[in-house]
mmCIF file of C-alpha atoms in Angstrom:
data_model
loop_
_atom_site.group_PDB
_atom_site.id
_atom_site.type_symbol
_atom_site.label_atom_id
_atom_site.label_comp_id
_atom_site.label_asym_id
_atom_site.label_seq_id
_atom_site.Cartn_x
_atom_site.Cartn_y
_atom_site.Cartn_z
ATOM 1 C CA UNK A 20 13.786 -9.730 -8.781
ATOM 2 C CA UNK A 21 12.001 -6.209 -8.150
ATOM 3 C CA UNK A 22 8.641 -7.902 -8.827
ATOM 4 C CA UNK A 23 8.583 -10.000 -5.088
ATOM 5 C CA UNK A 24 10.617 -7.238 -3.159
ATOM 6 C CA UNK A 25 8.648 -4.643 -3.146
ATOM 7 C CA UNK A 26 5.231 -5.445 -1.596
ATOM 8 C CA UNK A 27 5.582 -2.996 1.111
ATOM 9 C CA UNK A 28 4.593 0.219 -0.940
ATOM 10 C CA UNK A 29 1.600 1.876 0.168
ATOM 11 C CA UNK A 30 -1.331 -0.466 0.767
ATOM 12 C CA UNK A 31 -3.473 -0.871 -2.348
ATOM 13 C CA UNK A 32 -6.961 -1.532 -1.602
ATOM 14 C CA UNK A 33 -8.164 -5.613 -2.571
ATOM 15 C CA UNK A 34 -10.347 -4.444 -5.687
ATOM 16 C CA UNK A 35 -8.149 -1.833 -6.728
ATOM 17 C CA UNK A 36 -5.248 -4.487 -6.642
ATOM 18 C CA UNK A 37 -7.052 -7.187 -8.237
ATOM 19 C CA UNK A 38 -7.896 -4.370 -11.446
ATOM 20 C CA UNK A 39 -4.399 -3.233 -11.471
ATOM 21 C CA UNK A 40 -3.302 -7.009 -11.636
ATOM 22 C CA UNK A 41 -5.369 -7.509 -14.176
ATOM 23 C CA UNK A 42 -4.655 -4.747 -16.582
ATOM 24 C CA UNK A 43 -1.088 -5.250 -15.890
ATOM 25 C CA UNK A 44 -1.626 -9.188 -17.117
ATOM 26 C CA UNK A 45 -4.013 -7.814 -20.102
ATOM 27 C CA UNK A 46 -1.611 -5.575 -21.289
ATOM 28 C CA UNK A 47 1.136 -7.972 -21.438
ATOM 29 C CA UNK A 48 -1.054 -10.206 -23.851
ATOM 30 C CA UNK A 49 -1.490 -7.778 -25.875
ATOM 31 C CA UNK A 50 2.198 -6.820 -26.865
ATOM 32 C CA UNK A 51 2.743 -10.640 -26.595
ATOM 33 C CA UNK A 52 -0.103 -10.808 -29.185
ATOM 34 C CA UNK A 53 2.116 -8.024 -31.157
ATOM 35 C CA UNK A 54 5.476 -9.882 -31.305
ATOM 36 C CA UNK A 55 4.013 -13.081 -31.917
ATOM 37 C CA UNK A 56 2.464 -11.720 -35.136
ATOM 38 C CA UNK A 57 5.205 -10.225 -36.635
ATOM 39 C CA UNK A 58 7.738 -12.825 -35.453
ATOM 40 C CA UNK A 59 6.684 -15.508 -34.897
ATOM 41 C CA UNK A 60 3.447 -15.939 -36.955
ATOM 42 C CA UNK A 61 4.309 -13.472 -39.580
ATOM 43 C CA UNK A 62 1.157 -12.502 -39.969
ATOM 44 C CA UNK A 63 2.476 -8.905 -39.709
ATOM 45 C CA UNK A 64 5.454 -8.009 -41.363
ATOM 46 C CA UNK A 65 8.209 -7.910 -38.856
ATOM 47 C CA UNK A 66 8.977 -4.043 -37.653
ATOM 48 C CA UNK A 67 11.909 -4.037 -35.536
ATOM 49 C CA UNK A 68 10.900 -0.600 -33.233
ATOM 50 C CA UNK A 69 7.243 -2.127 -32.667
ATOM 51 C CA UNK A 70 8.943 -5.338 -31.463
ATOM 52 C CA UNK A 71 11.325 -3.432 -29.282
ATOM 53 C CA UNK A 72 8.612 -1.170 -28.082
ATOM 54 C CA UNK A 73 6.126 -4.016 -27.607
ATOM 55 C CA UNK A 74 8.927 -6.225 -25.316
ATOM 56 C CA UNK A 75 9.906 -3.089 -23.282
ATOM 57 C CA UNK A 76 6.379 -3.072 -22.049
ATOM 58 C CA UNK A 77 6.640 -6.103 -20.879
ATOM 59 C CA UNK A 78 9.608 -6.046 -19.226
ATOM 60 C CA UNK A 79 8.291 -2.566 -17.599
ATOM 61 C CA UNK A 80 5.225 -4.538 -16.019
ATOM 62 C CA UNK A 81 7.843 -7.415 -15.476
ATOM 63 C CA UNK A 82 10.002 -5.366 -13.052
ATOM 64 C CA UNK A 83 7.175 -3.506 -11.586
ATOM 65 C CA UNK A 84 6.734 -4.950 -8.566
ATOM 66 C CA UNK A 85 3.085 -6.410 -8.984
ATOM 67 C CA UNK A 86 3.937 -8.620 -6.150
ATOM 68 C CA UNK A 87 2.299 -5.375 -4.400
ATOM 69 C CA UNK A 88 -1.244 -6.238 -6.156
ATOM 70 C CA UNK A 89 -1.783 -9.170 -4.003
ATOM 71 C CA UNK A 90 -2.255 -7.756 -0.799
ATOM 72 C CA UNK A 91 -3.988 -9.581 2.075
ATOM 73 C CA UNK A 92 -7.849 -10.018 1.394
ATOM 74 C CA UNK A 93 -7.439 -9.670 -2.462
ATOM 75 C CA UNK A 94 -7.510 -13.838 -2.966
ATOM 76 C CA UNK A 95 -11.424 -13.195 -3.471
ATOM 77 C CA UNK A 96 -13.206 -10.186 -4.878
ATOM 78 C CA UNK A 97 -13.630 -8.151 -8.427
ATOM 79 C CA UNK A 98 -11.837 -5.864 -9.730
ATOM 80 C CA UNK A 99 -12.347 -5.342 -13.486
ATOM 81 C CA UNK A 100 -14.190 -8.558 -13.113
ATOM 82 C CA UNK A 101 -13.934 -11.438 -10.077
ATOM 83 C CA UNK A 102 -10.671 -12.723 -9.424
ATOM 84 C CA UNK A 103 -9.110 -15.634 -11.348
ATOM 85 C CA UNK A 104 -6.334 -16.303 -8.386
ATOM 86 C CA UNK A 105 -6.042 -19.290 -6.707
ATOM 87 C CA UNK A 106 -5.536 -19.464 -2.757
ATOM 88 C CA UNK A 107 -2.065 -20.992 -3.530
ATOM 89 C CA UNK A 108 -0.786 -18.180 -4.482
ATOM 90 C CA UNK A 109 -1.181 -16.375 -0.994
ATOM 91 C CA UNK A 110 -0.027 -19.690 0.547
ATOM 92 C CA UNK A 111 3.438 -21.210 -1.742
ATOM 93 C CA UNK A 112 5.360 -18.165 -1.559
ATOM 94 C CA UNK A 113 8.257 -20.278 -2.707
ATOM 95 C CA UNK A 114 6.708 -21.640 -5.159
ATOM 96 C CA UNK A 115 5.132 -18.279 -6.650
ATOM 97 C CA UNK A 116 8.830 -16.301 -6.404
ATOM 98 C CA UNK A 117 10.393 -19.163 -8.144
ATOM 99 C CA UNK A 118 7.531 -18.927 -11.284
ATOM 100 C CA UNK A 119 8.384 -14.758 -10.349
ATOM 101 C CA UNK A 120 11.721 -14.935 -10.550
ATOM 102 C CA UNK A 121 11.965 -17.170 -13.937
ATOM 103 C CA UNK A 122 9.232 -15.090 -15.536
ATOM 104 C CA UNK A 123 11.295 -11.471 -14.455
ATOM 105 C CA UNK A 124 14.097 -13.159 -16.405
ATOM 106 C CA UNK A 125 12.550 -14.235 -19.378
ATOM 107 C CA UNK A 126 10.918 -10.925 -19.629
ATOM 108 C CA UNK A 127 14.305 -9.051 -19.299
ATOM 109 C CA UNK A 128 15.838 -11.197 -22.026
ATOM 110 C CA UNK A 129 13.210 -10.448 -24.474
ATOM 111 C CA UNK A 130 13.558 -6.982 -24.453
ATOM 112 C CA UNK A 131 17.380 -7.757 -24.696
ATOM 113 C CA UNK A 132 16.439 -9.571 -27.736
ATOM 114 C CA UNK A 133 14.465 -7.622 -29.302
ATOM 115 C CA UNK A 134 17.075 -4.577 -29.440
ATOM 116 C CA UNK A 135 18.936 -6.342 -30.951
ATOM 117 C CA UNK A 136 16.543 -6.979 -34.287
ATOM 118 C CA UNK A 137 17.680 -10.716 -34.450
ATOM 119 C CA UNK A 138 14.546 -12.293 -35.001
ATOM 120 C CA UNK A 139 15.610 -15.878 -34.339
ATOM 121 C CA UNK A 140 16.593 -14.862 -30.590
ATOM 122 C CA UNK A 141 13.491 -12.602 -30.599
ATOM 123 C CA UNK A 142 11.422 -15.741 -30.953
ATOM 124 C CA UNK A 143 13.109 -17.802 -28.584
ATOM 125 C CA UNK A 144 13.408 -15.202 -25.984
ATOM 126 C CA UNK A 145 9.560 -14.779 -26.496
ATOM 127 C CA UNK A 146 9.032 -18.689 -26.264
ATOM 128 C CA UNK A 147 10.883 -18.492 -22.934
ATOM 129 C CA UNK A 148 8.280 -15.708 -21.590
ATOM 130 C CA UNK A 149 5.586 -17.509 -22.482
ATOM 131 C CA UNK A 150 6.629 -20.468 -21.122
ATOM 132 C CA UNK A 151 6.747 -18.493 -18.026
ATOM 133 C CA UNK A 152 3.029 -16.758 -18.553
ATOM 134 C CA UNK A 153 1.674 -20.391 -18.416
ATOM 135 C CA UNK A 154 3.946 -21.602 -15.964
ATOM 136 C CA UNK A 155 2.469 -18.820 -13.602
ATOM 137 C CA UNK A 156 -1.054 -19.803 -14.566
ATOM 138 C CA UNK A 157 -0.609 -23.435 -14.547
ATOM 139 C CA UNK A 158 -0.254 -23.191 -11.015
ATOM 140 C CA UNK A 159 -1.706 -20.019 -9.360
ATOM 141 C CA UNK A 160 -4.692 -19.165 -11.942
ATOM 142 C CA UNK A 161 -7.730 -21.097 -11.855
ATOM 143 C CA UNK A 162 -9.420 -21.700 -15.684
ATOM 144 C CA UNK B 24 5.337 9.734 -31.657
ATOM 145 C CA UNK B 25 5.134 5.680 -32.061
ATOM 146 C CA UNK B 26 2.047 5.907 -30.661
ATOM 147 C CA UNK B 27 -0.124 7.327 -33.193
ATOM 148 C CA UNK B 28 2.048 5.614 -35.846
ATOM 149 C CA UNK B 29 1.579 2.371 -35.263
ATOM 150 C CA UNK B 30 -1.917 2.056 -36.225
ATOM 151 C CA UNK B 31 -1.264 -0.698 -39.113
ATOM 152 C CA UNK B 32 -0.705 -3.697 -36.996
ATOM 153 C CA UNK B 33 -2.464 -6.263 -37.055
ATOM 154 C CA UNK B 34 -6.251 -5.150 -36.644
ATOM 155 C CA UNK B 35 -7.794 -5.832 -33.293
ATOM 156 C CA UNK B 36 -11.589 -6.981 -32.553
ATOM 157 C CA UNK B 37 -12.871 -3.710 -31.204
ATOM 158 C CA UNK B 38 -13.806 -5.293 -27.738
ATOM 159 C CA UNK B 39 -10.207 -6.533 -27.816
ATOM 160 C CA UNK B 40 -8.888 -3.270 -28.187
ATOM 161 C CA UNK B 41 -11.428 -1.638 -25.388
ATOM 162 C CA UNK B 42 -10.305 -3.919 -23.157
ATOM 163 C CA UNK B 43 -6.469 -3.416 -23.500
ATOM 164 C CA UNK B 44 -6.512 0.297 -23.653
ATOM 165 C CA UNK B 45 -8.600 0.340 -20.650
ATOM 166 C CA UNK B 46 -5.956 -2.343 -18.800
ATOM 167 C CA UNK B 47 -3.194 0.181 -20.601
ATOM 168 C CA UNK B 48 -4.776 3.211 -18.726
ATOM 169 C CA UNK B 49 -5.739 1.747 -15.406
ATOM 170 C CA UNK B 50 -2.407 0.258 -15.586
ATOM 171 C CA UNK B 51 -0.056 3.300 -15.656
ATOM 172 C CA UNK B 52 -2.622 4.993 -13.098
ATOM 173 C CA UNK B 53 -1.204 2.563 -10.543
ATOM 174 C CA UNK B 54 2.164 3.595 -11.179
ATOM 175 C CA UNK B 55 1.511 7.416 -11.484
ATOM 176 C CA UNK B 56 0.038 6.818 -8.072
ATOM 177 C CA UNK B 57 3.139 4.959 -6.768
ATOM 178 C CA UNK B 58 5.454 8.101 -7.738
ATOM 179 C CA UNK B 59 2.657 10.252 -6.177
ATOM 180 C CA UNK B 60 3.241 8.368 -3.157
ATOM 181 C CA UNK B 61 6.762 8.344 -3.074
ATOM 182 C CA UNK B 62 7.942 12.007 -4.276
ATOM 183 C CA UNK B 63 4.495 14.113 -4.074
ATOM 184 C CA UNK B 64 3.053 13.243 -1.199
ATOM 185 C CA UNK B 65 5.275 11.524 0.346
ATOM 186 C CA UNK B 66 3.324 8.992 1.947
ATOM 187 C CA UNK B 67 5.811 6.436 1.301
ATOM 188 C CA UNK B 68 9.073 6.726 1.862
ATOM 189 C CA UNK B 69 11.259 7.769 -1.631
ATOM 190 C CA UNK B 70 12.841 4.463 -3.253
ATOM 191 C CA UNK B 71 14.452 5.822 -6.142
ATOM 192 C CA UNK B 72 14.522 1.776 -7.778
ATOM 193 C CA UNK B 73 10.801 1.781 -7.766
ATOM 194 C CA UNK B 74 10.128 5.044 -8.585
ATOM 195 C CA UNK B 75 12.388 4.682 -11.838
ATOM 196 C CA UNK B 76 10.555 1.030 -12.660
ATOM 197 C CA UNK B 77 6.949 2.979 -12.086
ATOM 198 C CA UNK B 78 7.870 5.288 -14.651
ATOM 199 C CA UNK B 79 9.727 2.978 -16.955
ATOM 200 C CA UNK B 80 6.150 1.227 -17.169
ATOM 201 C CA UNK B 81 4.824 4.686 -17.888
ATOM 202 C CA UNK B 82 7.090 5.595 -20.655
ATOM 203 C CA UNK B 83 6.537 1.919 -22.147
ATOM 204 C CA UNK B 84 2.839 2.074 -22.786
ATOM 205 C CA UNK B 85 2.904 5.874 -24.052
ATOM 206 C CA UNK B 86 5.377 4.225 -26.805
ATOM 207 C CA UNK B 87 3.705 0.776 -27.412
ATOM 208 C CA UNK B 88 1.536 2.761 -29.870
ATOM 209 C CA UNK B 89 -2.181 2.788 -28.178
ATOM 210 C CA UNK B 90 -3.651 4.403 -31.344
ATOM 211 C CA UNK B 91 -4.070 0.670 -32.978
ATOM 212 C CA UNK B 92 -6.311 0.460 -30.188
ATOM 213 C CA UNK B 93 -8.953 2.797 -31.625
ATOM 214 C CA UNK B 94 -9.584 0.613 -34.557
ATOM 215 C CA UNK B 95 -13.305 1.767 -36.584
ATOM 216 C CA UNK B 96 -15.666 0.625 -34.779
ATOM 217 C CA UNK B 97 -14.434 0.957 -31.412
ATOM 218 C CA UNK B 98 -16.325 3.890 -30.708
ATOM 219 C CA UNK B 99 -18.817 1.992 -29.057
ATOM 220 C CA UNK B 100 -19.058 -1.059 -26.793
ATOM 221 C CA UNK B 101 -17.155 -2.597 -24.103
ATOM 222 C CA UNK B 102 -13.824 -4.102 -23.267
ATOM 223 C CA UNK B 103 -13.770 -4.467 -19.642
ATOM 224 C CA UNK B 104 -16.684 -2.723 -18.774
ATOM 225 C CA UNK B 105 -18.394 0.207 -21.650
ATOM 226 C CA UNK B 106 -15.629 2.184 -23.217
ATOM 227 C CA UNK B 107 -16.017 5.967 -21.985
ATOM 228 C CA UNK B 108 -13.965 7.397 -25.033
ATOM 229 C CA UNK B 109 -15.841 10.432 -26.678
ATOM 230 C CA UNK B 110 -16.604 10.466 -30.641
ATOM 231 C CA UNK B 111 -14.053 13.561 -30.953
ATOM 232 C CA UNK B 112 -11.336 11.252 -30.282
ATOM 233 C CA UNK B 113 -12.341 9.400 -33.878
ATOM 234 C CA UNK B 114 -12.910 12.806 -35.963
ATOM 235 C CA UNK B 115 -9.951 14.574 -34.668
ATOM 236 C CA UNK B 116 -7.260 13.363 -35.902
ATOM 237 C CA UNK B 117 -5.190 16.823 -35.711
ATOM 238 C CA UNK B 118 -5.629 17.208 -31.342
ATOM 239 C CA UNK B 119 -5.711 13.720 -30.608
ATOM 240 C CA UNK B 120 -2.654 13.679 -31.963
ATOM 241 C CA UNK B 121 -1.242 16.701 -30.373
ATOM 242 C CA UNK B 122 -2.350 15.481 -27.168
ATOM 243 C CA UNK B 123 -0.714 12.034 -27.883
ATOM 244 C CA UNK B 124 2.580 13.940 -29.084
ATOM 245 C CA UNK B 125 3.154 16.058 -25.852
ATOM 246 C CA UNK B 126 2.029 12.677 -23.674
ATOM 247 C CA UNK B 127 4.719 10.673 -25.019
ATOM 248 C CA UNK B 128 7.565 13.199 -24.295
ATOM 249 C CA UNK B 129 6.082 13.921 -21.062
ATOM 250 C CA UNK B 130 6.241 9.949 -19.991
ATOM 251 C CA UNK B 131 9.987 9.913 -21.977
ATOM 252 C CA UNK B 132 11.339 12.771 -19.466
ATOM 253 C CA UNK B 133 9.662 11.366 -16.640
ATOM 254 C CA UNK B 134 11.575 8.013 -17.101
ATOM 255 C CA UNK B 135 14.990 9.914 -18.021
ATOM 256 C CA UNK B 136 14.254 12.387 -14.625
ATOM 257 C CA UNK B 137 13.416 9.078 -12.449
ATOM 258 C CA UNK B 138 16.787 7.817 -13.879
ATOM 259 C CA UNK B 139 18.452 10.533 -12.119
ATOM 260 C CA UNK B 140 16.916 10.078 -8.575
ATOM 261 C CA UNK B 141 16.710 13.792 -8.805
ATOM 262 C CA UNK B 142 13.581 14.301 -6.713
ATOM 263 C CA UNK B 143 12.435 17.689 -7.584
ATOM 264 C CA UNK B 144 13.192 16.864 -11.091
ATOM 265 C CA UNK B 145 11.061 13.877 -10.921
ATOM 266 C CA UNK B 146 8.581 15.661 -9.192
ATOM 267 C CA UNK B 147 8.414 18.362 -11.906
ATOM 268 C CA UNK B 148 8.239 15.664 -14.600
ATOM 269 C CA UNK B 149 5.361 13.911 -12.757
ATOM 270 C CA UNK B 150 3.758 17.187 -12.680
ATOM 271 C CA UNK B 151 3.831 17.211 -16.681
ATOM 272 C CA UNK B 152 2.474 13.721 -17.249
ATOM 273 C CA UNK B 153 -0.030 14.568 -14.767
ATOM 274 C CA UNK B 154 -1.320 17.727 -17.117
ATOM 275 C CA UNK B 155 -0.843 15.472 -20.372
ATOM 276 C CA UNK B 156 -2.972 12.663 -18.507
ATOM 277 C CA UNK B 157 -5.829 15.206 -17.433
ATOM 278 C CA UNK B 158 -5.308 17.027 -21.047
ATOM 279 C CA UNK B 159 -6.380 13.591 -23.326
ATOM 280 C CA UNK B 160 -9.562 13.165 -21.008
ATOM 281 C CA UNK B 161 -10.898 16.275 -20.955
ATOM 282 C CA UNK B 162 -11.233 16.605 -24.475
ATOM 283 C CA UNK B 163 -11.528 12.637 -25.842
ATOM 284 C CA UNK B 164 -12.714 10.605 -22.209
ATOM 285 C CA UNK B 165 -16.371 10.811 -20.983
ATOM 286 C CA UNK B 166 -17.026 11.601 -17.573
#
């Protein structure tokens, strides 16, 4: 719920919001990439601190507020590279802290998962998040 | 101490890994900048829930293990843009790790002080990271 709230820390400038965004985004894919490996590919064998270490980050970014990274005048621009957002995101505020809200969740209960060590809830705790990823992008990234 | 560790997961296409150490970076330099904000400089008034959640993201990538980000071969090229790293950073094992070592515990107290809401204990904590930050680039980060 922290991730909407809190847009009214100190002004971030449109390009440095839009790279923030996207490292924030970047580095969630790649502990995504990590649990998905171990748990649900097992491609890597499974390693219960990595897991736990790997879902904590992305709960971290989760409740980090990037609702702050979209500030006024950042719908076009570059900041590691040009934008991906689509206008709708400045414009269905509903809609974007309802995709928010699920994805803070989903986030949250991962990590909760993952300290746990069960790997059967580890996997469907990580479906849920990425359920949420593309439910974000579905509607508010363009391709 | 994860963080050098770790280095055994699965291996990552040196661009890959340019690009998410460089969104792993840029990513807690937002938040360092948010506690700046908030208990340094006070620019912005304190908010001990996002202070704590700025340095929870810190303390979460200085354990997600970064060193599997230096696979061979990552020496050179580019993730998001050219990576800056220095050649030390791939021949000394011994002081990156040191430097790793005392960044990890740094980011750890920082979290546990912005627990508290103890401001001047935050502040000193911030103060740490800050040196461990500034310590890693001097020696291993290109200007």
């Amino acid at each position: 719920a922290l991730s909407i709230a809190t847009a009214a820390v100190a002004q971030t400038k449109p390009e440095d919001a839009i790279k923030f965004r996207q490292a924030g985004y970047a580095f969630m894919a790649w502990n995504m990439g990590k649990i998905k490996a171990q748990v649900v590919d097992g491609a890597v064998p499974y390693n219960k601190d990595q897991v736990a270490a790997a879902a904590s980050v992305i709960a971290a970014v989760a409740n980090s507020g990037m609702g702050a990274l979209y500030p006024a005048g950042s719908d076009k621009g570059s900041g590691f590279h040009e934008t991906k957002v689509k206008g709708e995101f400045f414009t269905d505020g509903e809609g974007v802290a309802k995709v928010a809200v699920s994805f803070n969740k989903a986030a949250n209960d991962l990590a909760a998962a993952a300290a746990t060590g069960d790997q059967g809830a580890i996997k469907a705790a990580f479906g849920e998040v990425g359920k949420a990823c593309k439910a974000c992008h579905d509607s508010y990234r363009a391709k």
